[in-house]
mmCIF file of C-alpha atoms and ligand atoms in Angstrom:
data_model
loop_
_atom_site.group_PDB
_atom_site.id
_atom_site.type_symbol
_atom_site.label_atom_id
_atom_site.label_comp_id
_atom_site.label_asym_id
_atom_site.label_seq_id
_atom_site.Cartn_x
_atom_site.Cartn_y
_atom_site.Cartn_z
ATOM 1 C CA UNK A 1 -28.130 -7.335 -35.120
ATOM 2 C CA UNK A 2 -27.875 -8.887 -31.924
ATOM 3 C CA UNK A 3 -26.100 -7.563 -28.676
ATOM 4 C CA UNK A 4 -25.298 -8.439 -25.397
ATOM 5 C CA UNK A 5 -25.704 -5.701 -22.577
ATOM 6 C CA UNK A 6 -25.497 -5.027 -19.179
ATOM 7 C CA UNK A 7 -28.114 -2.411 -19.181
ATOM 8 C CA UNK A 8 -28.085 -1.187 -15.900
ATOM 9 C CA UNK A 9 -26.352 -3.239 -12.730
ATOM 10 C CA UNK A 10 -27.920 -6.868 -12.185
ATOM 11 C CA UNK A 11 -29.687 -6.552 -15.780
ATOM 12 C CA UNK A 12 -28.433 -8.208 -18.692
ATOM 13 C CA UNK A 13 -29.987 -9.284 -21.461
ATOM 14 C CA UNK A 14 -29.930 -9.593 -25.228
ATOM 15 C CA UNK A 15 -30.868 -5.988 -27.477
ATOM 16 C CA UNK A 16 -31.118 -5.151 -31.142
ATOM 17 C CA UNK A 17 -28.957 -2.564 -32.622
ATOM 18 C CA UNK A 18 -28.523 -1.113 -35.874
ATOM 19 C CA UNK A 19 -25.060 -2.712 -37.763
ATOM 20 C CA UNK A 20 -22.130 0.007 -36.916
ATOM 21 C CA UNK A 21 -21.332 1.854 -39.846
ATOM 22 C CA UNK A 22 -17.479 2.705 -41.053
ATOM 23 C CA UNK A 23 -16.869 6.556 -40.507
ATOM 24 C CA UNK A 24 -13.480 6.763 -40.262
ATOM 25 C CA UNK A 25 -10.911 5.393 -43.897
ATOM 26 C CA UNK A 26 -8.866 3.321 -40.666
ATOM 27 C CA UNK A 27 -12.285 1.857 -39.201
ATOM 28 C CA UNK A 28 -12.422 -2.017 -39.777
ATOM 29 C CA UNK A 29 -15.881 -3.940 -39.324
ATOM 30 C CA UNK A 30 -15.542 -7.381 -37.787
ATOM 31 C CA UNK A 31 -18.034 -9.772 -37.410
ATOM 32 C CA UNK A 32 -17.860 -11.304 -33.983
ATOM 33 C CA UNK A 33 -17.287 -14.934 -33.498
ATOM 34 C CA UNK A 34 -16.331 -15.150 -29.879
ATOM 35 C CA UNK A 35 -16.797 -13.193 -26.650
ATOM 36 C CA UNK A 36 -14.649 -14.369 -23.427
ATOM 37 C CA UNK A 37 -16.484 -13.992 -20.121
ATOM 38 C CA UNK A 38 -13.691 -12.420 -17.953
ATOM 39 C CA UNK A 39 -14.192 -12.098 -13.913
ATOM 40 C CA UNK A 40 -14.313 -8.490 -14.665
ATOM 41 C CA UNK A 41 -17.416 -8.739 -16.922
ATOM 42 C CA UNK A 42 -18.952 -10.599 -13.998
ATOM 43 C CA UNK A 43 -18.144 -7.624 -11.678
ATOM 44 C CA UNK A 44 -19.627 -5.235 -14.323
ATOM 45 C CA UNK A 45 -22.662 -7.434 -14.387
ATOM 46 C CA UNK A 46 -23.376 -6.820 -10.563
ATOM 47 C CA UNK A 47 -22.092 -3.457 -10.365
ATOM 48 C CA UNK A 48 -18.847 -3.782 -8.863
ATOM 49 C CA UNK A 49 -16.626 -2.884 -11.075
ATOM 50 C CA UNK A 50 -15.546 1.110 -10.400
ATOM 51 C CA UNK A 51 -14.838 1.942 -14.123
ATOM 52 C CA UNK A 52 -17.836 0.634 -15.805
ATOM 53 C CA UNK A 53 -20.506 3.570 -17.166
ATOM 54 C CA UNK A 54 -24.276 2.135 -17.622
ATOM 55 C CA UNK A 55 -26.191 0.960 -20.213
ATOM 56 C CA UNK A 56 -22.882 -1.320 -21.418
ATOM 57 C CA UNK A 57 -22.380 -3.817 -24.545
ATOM 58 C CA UNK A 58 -19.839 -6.117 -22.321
ATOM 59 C CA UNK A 59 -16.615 -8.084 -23.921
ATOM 60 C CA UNK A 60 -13.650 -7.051 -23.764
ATOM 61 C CA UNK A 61 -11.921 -10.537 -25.280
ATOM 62 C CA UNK A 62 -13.292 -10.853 -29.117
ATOM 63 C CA UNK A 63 -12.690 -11.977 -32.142
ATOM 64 C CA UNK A 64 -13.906 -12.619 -35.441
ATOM 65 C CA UNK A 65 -13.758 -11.817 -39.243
ATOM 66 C CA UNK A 66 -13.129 -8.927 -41.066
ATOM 67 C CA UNK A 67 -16.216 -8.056 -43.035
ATOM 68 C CA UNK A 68 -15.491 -4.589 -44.175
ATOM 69 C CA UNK A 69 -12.717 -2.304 -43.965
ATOM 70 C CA UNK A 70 -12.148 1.557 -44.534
ATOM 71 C CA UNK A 71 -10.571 3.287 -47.517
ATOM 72 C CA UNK A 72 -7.001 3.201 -46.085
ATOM 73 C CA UNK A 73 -6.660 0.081 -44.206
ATOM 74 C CA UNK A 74 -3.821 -1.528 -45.373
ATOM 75 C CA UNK A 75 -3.059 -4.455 -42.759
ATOM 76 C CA UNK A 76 -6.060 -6.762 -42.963
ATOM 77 C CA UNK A 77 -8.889 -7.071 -45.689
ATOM 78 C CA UNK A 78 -12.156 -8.520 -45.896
ATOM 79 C CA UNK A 79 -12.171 -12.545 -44.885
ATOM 80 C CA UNK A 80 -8.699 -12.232 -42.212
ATOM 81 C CA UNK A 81 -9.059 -13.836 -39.008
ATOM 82 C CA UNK A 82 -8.702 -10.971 -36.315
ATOM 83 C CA UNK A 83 -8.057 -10.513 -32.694
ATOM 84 C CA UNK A 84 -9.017 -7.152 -31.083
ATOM 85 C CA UNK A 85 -6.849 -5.144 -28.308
ATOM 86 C CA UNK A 86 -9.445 -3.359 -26.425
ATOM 87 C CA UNK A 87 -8.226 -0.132 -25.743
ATOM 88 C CA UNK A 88 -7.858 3.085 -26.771
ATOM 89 C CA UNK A 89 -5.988 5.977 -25.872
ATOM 90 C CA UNK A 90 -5.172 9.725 -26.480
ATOM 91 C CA UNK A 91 -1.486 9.056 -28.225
ATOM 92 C CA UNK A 92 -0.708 12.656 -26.564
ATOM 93 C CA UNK A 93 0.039 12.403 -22.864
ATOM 94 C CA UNK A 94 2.560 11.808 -20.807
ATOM 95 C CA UNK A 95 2.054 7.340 -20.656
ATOM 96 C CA UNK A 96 1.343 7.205 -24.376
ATOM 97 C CA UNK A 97 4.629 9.624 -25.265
ATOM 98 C CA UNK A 98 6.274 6.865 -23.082
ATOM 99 C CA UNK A 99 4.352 4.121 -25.228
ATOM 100 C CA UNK A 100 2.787 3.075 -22.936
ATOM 101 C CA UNK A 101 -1.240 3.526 -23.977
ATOM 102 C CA UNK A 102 -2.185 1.018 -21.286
ATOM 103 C CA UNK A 103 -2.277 3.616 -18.520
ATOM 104 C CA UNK A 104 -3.018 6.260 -20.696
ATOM 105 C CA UNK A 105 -5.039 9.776 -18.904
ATOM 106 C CA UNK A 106 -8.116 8.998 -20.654
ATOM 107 C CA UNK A 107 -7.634 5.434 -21.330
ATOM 108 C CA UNK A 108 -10.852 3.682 -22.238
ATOM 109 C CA UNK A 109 -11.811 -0.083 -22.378
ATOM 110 C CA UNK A 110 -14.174 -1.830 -25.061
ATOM 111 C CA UNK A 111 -16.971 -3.252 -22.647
ATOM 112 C CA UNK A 112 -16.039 -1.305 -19.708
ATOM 113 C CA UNK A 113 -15.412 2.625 -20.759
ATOM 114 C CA UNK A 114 -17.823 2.163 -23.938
ATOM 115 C CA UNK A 115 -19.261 -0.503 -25.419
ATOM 116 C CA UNK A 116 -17.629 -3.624 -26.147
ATOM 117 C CA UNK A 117 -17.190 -6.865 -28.307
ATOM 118 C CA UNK A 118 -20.446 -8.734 -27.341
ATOM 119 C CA UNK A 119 -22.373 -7.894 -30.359
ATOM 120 C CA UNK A 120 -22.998 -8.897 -33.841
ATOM 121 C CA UNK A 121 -20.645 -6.503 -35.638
ATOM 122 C CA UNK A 122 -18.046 -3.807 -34.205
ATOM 123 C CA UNK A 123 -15.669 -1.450 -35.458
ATOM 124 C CA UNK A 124 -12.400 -1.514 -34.414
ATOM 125 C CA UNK A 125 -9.185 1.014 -35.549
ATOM 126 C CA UNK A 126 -7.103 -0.818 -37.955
ATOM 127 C CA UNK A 127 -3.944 -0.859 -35.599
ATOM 128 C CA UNK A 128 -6.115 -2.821 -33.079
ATOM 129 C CA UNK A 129 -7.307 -5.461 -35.183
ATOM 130 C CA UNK A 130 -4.760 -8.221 -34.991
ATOM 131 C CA UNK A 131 -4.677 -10.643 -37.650
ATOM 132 C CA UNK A 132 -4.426 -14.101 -36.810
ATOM 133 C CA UNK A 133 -4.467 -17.410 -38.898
ATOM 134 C CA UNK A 134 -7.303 -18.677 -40.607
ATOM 135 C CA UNK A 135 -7.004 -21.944 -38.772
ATOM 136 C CA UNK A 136 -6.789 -20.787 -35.943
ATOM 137 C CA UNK A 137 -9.638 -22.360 -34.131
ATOM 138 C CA UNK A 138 -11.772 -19.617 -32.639
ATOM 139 C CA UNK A 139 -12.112 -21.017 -29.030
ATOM 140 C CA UNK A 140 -8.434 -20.413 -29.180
ATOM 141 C CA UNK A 141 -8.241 -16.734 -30.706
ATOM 142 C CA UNK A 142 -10.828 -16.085 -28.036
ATOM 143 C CA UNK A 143 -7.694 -16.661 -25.469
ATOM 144 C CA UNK A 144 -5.538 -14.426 -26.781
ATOM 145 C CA UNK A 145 -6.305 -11.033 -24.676
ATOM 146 C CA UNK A 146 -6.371 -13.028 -21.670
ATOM 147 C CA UNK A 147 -3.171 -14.440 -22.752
ATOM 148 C CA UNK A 148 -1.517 -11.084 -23.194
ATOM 149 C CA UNK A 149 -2.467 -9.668 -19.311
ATOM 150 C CA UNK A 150 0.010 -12.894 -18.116
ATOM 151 C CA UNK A 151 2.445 -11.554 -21.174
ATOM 152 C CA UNK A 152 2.378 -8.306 -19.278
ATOM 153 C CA UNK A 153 2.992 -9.478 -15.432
ATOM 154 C CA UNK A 154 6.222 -11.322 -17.173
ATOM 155 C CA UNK A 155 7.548 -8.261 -19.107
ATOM 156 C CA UNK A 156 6.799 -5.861 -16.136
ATOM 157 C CA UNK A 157 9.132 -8.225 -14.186
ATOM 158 C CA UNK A 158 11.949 -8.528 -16.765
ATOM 159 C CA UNK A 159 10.997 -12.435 -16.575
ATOM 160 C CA UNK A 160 14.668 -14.248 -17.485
ATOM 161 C CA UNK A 161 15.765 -17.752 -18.546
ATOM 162 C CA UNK A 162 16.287 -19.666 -15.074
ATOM 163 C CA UNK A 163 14.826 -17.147 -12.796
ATOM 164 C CA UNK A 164 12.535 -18.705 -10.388
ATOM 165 C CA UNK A 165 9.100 -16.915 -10.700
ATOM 166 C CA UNK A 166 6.472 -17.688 -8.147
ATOM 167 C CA UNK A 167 2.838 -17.013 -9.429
ATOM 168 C CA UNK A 168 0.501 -16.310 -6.770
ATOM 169 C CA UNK A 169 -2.729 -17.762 -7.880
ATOM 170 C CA UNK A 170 -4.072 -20.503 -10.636
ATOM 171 C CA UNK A 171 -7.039 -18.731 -11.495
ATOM 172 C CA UNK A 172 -6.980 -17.822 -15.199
ATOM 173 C CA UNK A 173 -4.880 -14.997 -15.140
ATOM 174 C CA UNK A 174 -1.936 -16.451 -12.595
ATOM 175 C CA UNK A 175 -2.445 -19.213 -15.323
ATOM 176 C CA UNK A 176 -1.589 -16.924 -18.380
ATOM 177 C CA UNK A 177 1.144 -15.344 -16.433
ATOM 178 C CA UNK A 178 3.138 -18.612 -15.271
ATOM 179 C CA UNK A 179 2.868 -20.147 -18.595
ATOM 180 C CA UNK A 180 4.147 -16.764 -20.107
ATOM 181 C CA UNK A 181 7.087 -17.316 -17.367
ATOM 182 C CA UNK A 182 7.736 -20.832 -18.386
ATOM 183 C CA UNK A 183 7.622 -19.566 -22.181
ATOM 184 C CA UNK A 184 10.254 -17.151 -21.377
ATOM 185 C CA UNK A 185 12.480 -20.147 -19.821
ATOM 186 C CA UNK A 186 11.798 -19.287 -16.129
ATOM 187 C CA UNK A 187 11.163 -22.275 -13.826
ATOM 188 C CA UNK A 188 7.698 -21.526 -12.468
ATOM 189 C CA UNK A 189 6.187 -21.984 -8.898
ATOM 190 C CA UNK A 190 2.661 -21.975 -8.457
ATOM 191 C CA UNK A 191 0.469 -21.432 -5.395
ATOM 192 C CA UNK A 192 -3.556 -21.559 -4.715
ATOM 193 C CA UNK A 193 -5.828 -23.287 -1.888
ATOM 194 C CA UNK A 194 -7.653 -25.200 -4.518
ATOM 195 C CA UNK A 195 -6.063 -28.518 -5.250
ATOM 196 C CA UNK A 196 -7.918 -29.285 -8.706
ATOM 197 C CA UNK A 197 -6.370 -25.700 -10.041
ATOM 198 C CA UNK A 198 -2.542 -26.477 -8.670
ATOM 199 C CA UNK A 199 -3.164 -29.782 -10.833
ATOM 200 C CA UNK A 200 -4.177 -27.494 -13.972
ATOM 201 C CA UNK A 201 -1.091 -25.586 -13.561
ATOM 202 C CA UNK A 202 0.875 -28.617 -13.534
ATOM 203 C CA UNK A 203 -0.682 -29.753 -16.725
ATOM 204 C CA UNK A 204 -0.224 -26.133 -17.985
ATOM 205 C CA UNK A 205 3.902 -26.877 -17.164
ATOM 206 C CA UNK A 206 4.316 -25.429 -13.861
ATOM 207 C CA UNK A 207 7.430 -26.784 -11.790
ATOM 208 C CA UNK A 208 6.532 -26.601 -8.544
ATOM 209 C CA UNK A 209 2.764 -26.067 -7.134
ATOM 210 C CA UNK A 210 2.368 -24.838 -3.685
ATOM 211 C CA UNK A 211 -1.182 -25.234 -2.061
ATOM 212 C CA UNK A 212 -1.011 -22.195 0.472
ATOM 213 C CA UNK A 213 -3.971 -23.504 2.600
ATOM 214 C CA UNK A 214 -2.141 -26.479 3.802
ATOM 215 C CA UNK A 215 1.303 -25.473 3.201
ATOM 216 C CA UNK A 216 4.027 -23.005 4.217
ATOM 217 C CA UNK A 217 4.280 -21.161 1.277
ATOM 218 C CA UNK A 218 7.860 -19.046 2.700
ATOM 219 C CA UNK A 219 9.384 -22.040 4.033
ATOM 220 C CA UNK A 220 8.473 -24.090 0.524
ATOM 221 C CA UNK A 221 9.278 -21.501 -1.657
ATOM 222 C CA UNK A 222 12.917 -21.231 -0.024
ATOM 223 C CA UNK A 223 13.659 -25.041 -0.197
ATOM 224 C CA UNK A 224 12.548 -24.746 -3.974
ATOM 225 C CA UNK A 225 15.016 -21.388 -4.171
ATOM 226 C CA UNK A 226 17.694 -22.624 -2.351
ATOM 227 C CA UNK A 227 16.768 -20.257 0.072
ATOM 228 C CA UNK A 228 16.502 -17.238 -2.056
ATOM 229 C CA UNK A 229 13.216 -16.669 -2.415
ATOM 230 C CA UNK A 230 11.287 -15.873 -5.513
ATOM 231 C CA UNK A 231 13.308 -13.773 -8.241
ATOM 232 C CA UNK A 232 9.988 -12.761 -9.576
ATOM 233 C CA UNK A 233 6.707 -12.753 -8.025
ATOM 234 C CA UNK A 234 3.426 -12.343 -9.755
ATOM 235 C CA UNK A 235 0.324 -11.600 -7.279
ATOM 236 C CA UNK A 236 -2.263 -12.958 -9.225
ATOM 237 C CA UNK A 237 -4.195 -13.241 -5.585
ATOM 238 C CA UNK A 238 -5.108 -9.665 -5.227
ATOM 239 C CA UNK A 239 -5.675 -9.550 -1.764
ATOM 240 C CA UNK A 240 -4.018 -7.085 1.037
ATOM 241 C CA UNK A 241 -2.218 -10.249 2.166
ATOM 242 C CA UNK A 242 -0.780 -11.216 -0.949
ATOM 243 C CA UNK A 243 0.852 -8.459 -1.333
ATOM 244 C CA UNK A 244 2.036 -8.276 1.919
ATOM 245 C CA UNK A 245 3.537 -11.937 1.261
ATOM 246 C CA UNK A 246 5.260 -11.283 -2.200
ATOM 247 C CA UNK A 247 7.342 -8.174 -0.712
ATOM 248 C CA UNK A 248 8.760 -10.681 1.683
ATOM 249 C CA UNK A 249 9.025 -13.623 -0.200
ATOM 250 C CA UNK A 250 10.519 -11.900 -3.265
ATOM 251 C CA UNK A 251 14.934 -12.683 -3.465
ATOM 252 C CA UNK A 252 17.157 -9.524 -3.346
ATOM 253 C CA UNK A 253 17.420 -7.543 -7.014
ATOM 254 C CA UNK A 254 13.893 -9.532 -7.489
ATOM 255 C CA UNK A 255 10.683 -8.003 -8.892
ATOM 256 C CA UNK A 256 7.118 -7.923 -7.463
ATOM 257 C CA UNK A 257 4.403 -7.423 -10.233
ATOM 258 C CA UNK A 258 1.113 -6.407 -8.742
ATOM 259 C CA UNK A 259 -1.893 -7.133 -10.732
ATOM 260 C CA UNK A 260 -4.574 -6.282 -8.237
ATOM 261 C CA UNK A 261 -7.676 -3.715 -8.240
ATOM 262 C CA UNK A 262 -7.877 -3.288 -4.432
ATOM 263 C CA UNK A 263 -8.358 -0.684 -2.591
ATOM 264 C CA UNK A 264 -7.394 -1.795 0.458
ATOM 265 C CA UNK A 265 -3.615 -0.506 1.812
ATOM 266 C CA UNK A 266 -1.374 -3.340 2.344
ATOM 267 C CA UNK A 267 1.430 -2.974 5.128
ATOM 268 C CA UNK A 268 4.529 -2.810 3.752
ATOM 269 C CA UNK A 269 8.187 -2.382 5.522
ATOM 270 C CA UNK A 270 10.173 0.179 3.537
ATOM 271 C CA UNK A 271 13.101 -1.797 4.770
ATOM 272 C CA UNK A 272 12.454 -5.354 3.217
ATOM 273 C CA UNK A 273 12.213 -3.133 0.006
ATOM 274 C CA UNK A 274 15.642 -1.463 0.582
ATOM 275 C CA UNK A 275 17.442 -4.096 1.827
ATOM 276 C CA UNK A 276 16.492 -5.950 -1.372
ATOM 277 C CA UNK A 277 16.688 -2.998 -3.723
ATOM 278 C CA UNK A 278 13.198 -4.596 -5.065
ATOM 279 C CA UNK A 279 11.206 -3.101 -7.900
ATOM 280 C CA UNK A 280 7.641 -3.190 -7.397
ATOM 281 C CA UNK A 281 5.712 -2.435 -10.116
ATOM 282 C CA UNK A 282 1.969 -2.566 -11.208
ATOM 283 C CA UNK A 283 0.766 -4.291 -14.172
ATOM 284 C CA UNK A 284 -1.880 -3.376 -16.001
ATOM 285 C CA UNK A 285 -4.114 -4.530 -19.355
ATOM 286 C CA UNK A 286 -0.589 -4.732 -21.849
ATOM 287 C CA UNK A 287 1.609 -2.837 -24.510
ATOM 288 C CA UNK A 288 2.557 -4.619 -27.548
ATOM 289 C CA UNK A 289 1.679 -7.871 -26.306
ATOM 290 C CA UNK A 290 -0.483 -8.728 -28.687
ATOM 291 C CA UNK A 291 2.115 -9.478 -31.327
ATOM 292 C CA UNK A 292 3.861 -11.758 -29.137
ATOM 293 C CA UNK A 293 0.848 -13.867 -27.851
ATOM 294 C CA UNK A 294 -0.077 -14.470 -31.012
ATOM 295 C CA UNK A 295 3.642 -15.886 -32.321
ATOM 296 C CA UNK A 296 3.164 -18.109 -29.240
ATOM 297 C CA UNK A 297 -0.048 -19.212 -30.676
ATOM 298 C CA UNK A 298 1.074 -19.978 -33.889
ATOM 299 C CA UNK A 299 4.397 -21.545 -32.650
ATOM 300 C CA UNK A 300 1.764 -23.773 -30.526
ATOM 301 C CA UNK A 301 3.784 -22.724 -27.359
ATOM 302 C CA UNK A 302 0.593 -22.255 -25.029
ATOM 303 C CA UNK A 303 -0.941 -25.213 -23.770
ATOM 304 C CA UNK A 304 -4.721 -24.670 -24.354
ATOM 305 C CA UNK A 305 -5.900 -27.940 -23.875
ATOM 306 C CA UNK A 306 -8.622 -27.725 -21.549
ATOM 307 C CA UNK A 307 -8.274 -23.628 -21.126
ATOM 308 C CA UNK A 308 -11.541 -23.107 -22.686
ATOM 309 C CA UNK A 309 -14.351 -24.391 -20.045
ATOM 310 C CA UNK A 310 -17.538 -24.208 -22.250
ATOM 311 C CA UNK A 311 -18.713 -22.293 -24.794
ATOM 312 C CA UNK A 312 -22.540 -20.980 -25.232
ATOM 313 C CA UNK A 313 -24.494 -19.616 -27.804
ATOM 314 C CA UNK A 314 -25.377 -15.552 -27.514
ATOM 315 C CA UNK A 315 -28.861 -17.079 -26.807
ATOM 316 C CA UNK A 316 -28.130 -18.683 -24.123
ATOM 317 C CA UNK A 317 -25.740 -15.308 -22.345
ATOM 318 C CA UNK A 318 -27.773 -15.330 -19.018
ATOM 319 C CA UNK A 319 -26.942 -19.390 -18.760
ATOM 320 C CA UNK A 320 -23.064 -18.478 -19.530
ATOM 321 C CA UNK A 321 -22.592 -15.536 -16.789
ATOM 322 C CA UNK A 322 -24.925 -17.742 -14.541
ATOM 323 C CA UNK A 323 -23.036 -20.725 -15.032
ATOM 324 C CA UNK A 324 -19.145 -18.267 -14.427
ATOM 325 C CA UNK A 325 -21.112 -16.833 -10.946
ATOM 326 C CA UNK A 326 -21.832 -20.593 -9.721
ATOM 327 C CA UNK A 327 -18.967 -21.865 -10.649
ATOM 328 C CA UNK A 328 -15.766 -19.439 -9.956
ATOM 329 C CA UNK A 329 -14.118 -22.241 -8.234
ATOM 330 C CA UNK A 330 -13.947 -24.206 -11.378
ATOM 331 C CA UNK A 331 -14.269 -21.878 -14.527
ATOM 332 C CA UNK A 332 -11.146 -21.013 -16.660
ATOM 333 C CA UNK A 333 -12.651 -19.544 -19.645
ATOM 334 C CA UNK A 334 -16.255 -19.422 -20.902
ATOM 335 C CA UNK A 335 -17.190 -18.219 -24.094
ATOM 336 C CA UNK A 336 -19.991 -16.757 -25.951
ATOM 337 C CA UNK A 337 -20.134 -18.127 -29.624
ATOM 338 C CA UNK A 338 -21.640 -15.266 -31.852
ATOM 339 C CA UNK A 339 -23.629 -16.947 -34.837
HETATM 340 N N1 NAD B 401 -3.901 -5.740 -13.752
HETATM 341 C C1 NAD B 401 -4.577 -6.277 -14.750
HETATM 342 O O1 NAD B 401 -4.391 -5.918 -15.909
HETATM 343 C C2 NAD B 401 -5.579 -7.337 -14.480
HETATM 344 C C3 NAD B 401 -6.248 -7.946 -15.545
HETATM 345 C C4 NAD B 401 -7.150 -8.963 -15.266
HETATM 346 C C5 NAD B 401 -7.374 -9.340 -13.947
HETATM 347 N N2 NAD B 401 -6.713 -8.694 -12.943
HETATM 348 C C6 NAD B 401 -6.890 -9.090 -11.532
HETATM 349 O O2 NAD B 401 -6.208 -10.317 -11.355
HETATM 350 C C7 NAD B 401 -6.822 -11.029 -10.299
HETATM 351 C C8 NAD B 401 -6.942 -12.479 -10.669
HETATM 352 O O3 NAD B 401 -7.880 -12.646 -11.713
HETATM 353 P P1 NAD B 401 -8.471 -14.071 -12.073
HETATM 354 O O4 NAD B 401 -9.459 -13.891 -13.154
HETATM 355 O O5 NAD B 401 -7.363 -15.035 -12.273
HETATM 356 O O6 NAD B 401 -9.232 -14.404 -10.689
HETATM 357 P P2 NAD B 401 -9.585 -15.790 -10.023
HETATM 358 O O7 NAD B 401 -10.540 -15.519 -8.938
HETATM 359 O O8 NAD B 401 -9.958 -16.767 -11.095
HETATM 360 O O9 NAD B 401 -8.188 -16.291 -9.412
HETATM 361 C C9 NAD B 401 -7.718 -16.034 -8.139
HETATM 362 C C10 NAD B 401 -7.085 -17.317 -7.634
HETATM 363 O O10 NAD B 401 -6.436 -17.076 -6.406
HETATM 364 C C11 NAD B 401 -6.645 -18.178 -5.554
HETATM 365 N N3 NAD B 401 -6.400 -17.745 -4.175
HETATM 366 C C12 NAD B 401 -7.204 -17.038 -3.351
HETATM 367 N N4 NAD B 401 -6.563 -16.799 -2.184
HETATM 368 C C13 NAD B 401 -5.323 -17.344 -2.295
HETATM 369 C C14 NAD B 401 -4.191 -17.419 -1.449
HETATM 370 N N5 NAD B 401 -4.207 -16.873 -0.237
HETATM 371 N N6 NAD B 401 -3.066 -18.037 -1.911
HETATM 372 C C15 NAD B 401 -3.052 -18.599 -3.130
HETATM 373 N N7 NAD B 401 -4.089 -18.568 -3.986
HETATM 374 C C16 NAD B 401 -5.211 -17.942 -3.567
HETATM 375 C C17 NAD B 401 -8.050 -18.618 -5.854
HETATM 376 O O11 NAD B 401 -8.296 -19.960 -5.473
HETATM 377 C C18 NAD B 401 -8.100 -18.421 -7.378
HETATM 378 O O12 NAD B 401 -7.717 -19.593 -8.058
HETATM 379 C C19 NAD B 401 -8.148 -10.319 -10.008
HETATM 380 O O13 NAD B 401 -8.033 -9.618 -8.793
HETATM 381 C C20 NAD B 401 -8.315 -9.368 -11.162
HETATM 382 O O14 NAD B 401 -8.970 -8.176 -10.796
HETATM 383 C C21 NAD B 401 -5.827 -7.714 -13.186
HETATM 384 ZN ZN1 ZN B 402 -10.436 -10.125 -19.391
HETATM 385 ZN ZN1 ZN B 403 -2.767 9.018 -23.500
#
């Protein structure tokens, strides 16, 4: 069968493997249909991402069709539709006793950790292979991991009916998150420099748009607030600055959900926190999000018109990544379409 790997920084290509056997009675064998391109894919691609181990089968967003299953899988069978969560954890330390197996010790990523969803065939654990309707149309199950990081930011932040949640960046995960928020009944501000993406997030049902290059984002966000400033604010920026900004902009008993990577310290006053009583609180990946994307899906709550940029054949993998690098401005979702 055919795979996609990143064999050693800068070199990607297209490998045969052997087809994964099942070992294990909860092991289930899906045949891929779809691979999402995520930014972090990219970054593993040039060697900049700090987790990634070398040679790599990348994808981290699949899905596809159950083609085999072991002796005691009980949940899916041979033909279901599935959507894979990407992790897996150790179900002994402290996070997972807490369940939380996102930030478990020795948490490991599909197509980051070890190898991931960009191939032929791949066995998943039972428990991680989320079934899905069979007409579901697989540009759309391809969304659903994506979906389920912005399903995090809004449960990390205790997202409410009529809070005002201010999403710091349209690219495609400040997407998932503010149309999570305006799921959950929140009335959704959206900021980015990048007119054409504000316009997206409109479409996607955003309230407000702020475009932070030529506006004041404090001054607008208070005259949408009322003057209260964000309830919730979702840095979907990721920049030392953006931080910075959603500390201050944030309303007293709000919540700042920080989604970013960076290493860099941002410069924060302990007193804006206090006087506040703000929670801060990282988000990362998702717990039992899954389940609840997917009811949006099949409720045909998330607007996905459009989400889906363009989709390319595993031949043509080198075009797709090439095509995500030139065009970051633009790209929402590319996909790989396994045959
Ligand atoms: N914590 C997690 O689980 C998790 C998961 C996935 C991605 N991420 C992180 O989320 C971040 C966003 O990911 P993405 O794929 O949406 O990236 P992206 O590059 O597509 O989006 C970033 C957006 O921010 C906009 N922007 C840049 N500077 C801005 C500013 N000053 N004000 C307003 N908007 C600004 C850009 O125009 C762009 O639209 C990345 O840093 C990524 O590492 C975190
Ligand atoms: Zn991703
Ligand atoms: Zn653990």
């Amino acid at each position: 069968m055919k795979v996609g790997i990143v064999e050693k920084p800068g070199v990607l290509k297209i490998a045969e493997r052997d087809v994964p056997q099942l070992t294990g009675a909860r092991d289930v064998l899906v045949q891929v249909k779809r691979v999402g391109i995520c930014g972090s894919d990219i970054h593993i691609f040039h060697g900049k991402n700090p987790f990634a181990t070398y040679p790599r089968i990348w994808g981290h967003e699949f899905t596809g069709v159950v083609a085999d299953t072991g002796a005691a899988v009980q949940s899916v069978k041979k033909g279901d539709h599935v959507v894979a969560e990407p992790i897996i954890s150790c179900a002994r330390c402290y996070a997972c006793r807490q369940g939380r197996p996102n930030i478990c010790e020795t948490l490991k990523v599909m197509g980051v950790h070890i190898d991931g969803g960009c191939q032929e065939f791949v066995i998943v654990q039972e428990e991680k292979a989320h079934k899905l309707p069979a007409e579901t149309p697989w540009d759309e199950a391809a969304l659903v991991e994506p979906f389920t990081i912005g399903a995090q930011a809004c449960y990390r932040g205790n997202v409410q009916k009529d809070d005002f949640v201010l999403v710091m960046g349209a690219g495609t995960i400040g997407l998932t998150a503010a149309i999570n928020a305006k799921i959950a009944g929140a009335k959704v501000i959206v900021s980015d420099l990048v007119e054409e993406k504000l316009q997206y997030a409109k479409q996607c049902g955003a309230d407000w748009t702020i475009n932070a290059k030529t506006e004041d984002l404090f001054k607008k966000v208070r005259e949408i607030t009322g003057g209260m400033g964000s309830n919730v604010t979702i840095d979907a920026v990721c920049i030392k600055k953006s931080f910075e900004d959603a500390v201050e902009i944030t309303s007293a008993a709000g919540r700042v959900v920080e989604l970013s990577f960076n290493e860099l310290p941002s410069e924060i006053a302990p007193v804006g926190i206090i006087k506040k009583e703000l929670t801060i609180c990282g988000s990362r990946l998702q717990t039992r999000r899954f389940p609840v994307v997917i009811d949006y899906l099949k409720a045909g709550k998330l607007p996905l018109s459009g989400f889906v940029t363009k989709v390319y054949p595993l031949s043509e993998m080198l075009e797709a990544f090439d095509f995500v690098d030139k065009n970051n401005a633009s790209v929402r979702k590319v996909l790989i379409s396994v045959p």
